[in-house]
CSV table of C-alpha atoms in Angstrom, one decimal:
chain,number,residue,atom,x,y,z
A,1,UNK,CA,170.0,212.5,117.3
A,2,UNK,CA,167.9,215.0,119.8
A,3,UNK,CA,165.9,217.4,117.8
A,4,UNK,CA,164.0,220.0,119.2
A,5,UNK,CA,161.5,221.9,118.0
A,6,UNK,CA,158.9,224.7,118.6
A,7,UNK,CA,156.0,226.5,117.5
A,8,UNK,CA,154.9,228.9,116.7
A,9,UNK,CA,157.6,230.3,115.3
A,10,UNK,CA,156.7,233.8,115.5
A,11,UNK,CA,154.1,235.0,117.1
A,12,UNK,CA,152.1,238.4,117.3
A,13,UNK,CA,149.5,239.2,119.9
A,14,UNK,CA,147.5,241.5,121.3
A,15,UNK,CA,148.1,243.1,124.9
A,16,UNK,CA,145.6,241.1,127.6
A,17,UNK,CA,145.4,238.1,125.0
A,18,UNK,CA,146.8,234.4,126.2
A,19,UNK,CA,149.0,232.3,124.3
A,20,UNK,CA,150.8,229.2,124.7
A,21,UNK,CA,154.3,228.1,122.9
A,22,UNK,CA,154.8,223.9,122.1
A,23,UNK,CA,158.1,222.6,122.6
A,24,UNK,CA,158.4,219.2,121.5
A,25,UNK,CA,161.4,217.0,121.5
A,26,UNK,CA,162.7,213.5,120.1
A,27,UNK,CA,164.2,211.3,122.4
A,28,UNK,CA,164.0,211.3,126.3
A,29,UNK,CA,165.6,214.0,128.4
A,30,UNK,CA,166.0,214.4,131.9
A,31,UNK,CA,165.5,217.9,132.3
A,32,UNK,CA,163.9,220.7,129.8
A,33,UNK,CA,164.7,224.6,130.2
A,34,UNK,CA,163.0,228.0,129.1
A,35,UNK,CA,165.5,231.0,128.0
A,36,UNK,CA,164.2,234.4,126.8
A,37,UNK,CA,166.4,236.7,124.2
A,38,UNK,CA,165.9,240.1,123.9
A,39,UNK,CA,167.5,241.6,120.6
A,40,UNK,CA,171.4,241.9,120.7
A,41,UNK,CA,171.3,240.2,124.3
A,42,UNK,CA,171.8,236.5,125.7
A,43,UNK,CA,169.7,234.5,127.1
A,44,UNK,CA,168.2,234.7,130.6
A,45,UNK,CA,166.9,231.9,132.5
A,46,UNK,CA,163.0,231.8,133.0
A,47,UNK,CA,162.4,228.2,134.2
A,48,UNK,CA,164.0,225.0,134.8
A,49,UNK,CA,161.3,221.4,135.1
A,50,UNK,CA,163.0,218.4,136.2
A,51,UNK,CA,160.1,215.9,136.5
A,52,UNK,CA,157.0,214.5,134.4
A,53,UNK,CA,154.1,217.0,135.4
A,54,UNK,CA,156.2,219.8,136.7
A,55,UNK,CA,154.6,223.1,136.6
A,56,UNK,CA,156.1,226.6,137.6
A,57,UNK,CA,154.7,230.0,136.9
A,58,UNK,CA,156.6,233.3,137.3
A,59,UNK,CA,154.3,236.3,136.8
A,60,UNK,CA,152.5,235.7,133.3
A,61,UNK,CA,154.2,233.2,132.0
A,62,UNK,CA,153.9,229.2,133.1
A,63,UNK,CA,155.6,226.4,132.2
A,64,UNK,CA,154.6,222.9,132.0
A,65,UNK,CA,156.7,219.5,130.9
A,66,UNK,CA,155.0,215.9,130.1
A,67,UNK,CA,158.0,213.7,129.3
A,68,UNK,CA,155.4,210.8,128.3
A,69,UNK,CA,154.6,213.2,124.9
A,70,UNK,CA,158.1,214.8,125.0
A,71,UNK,CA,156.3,218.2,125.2
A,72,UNK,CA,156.6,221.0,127.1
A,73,UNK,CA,154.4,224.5,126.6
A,74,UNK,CA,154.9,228.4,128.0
A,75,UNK,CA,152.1,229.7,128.3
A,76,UNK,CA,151.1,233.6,128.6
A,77,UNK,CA,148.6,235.0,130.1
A,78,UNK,CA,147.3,238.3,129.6
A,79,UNK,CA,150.3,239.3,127.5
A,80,UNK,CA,152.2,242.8,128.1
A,81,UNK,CA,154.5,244.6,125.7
A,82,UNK,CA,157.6,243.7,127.8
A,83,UNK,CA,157.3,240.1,127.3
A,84,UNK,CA,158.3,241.0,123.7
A,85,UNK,CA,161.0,238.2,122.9
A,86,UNK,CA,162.4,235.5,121.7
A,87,UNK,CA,161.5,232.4,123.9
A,88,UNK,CA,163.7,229.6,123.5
A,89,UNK,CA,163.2,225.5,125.1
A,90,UNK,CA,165.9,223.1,125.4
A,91,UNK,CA,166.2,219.6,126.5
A,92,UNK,CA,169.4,218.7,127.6
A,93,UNK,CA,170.9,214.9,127.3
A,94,UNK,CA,173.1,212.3,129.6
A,95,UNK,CA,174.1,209.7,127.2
A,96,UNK,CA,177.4,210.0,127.0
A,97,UNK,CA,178.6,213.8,128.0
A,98,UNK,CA,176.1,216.6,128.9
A,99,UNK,CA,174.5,218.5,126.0
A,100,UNK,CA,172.1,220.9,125.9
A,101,UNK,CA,170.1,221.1,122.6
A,102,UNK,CA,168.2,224.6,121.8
A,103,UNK,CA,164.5,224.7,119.7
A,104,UNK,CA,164.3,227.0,116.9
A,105,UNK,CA,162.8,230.0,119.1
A,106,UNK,CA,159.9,231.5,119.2
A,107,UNK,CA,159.5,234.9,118.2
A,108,UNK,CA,156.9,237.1,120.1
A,109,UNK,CA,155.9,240.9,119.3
A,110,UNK,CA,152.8,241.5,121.9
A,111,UNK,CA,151.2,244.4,120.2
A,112,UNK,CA,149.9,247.4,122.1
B,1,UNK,CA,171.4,233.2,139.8
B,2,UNK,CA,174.5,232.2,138.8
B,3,UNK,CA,177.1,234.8,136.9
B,4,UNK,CA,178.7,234.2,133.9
B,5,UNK,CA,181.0,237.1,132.8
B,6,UNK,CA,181.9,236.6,129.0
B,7,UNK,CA,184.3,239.5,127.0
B,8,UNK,CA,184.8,241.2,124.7
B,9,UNK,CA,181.1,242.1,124.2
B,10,UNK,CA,182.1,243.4,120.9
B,11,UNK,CA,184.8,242.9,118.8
B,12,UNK,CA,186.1,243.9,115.2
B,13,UNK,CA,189.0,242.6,113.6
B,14,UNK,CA,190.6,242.2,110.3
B,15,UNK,CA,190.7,239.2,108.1
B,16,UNK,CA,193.5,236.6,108.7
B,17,UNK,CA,194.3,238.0,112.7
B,18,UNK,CA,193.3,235.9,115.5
B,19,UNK,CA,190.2,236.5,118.0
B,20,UNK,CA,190.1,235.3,121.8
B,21,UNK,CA,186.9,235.7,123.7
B,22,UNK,CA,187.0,234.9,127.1
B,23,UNK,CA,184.1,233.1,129.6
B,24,UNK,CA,184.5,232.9,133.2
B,25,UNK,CA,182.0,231.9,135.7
B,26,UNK,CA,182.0,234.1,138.8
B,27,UNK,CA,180.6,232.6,141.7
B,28,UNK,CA,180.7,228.7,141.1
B,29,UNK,CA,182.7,226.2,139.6
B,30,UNK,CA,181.7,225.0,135.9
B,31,UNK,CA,183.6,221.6,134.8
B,32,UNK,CA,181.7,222.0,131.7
B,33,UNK,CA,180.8,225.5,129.4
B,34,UNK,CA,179.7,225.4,126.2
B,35,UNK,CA,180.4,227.2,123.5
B,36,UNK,CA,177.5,228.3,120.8
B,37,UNK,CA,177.3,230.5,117.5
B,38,UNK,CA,174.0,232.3,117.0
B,39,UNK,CA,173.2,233.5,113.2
B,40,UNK,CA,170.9,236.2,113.2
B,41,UNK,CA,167.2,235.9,113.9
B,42,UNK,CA,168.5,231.8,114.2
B,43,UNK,CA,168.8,229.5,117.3
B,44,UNK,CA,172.0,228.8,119.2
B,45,UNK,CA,174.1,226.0,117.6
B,46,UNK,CA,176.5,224.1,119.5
B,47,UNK,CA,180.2,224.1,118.5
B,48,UNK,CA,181.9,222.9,121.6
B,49,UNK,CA,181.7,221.2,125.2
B,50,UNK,CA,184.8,222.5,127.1
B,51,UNK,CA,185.9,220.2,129.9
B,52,UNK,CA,187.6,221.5,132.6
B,53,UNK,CA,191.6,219.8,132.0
B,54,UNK,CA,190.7,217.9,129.1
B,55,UNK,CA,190.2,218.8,125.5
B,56,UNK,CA,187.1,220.1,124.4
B,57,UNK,CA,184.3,218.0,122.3
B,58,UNK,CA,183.6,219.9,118.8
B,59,UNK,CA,179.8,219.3,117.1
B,60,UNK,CA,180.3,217.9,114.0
B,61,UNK,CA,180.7,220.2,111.2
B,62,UNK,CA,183.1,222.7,113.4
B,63,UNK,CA,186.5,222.8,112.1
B,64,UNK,CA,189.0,222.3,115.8
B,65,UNK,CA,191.8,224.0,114.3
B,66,UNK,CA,189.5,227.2,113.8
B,67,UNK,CA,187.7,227.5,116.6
B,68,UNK,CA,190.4,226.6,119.6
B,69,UNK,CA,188.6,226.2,123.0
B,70,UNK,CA,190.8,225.7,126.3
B,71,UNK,CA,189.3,225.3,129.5
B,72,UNK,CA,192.3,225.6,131.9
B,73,UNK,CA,190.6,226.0,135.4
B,74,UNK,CA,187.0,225.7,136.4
B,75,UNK,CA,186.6,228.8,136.1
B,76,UNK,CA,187.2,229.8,132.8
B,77,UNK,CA,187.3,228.7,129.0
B,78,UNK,CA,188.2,230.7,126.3
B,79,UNK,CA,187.5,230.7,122.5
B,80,UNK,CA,189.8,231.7,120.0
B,81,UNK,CA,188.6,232.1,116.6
B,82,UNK,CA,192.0,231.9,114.4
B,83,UNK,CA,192.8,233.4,111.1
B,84,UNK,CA,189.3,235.1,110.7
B,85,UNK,CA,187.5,235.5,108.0
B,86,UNK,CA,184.4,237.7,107.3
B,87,UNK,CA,182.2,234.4,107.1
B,88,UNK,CA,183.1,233.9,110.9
B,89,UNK,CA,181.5,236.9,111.5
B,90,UNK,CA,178.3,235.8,114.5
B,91,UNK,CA,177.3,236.6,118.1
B,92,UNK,CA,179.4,233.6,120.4
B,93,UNK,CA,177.7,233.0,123.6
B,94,UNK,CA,179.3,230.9,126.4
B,95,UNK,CA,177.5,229.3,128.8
B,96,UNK,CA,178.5,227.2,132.0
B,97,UNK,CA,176.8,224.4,133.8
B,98,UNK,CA,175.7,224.2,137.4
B,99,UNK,CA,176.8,220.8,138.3
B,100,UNK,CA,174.2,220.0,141.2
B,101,UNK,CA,171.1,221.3,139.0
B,102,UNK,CA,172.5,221.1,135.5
B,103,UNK,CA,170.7,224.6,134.7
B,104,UNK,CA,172.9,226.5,132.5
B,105,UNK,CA,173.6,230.2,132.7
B,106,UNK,CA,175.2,232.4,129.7
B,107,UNK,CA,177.2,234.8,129.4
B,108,UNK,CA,176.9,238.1,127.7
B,109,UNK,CA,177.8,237.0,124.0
B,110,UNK,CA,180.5,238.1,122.0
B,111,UNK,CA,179.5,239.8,118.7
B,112,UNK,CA,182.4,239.3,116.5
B,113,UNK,CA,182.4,241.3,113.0
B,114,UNK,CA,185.3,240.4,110.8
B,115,UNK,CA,186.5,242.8,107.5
């Protein structure tokens, strides 16, 4: 069964500070996404990473994915209050029928 | 990115009446949507994979008669929650899946409250 987990679970930080969320996962995958949640909304697409070593950055946040250690990481940089979230990962799967698994979330309150 | 239009945003409804949300994809063609519940302050847990034509694939644990998910065209699958009860009470989000990259785009989520 594909689990999926992350951590921190919630996470408060300072304005200007960096940070980096862990997503790991338990069998292989061939693709791993990032979704942030604001409060009472859906999810919105931040990054897609299709390939061992794949890197993308979008203003402060980057993403990274190493399928050997089933990990991938967000990490912020110099944090403002309007990343304020919920940052999910998931990993989706292509045994049998497409699924897409979702990580417990990561809860983060950047702090003025 | 790819638009996924999901409604009714909100909804409230009485105990034992019957529920449909609808989730269409706008500009592209999704052979596959999903279908998840979200608990507050919780992740998003899969209840459903809706094929396009065929029936839809429930998680384990999520009860088919309930929860009755048709995907007649590519474009659109709907959810209907039957004989509600307050317990069913959740934010449903719908999401559909690009076929050449396999990203995933949502829809707006239902929030359904039940009396």
């Amino acid at each position: 069964e594909l689990k999926v987990e992350q951590n921190p679970l919630f996470l408060s930080m300072q304005e200007g500070k960096n940070y980096t969320i862990y997503c790991n996962y338990s069998t292989t995958s061939d693709r791993l996404y990032w979704y942030r949640q604001d409060p009472g909304k859906s999810l919105e697409s931040l990054f897609v990473l299709l390939s061992n070593g794949a890197v993308k950055q979008e203003g402060r946040l980057m993403a990274s994915l190493d399928t050997k250690a089933r990990l991938s990481t967000l990490h912020i940089t110099a944090a403002v209050h309007d990343l304020s979230a919920t940052y999910f990962c998931a990993v989706s799967t292509t045994s049998g029928t497409y699924k897409y698994i979702f990580g417990t979330g990561t809860r983060l309150k950047v702090l003025a | 990115g790819a638009v996924v239009s999901q409604h009714p945003s909100r909804v409230i409804c009485k105990s034992g009446t019957s529920v449909k949300i609808e989730c269409r994809s706008l500009d592209f063609q999704a052979t596959t949507m999903f279908w998840y519940r979200q608990f507050p302050k919780q992740s998003l847990m899969l209840m459903a994979t809706s094929n396009e034509g065929s029936k839809a694939t429930y998680e384990q644990g999520v009860e088919k008669d309930k929860f009755l998910i048709n995907h007649a065209s590519l474009t659109l699958s709907t959810l209907t929650v039957t004989s509600a009860h307050p317990e069913d009470s959740s934010f449903y989000i719908c999401s559909a899946r690009v076929r050449v990259t396999g990203e995933l785009f949502f829809g707006e989520g239902s929030r359904l409250t039940v009396l």
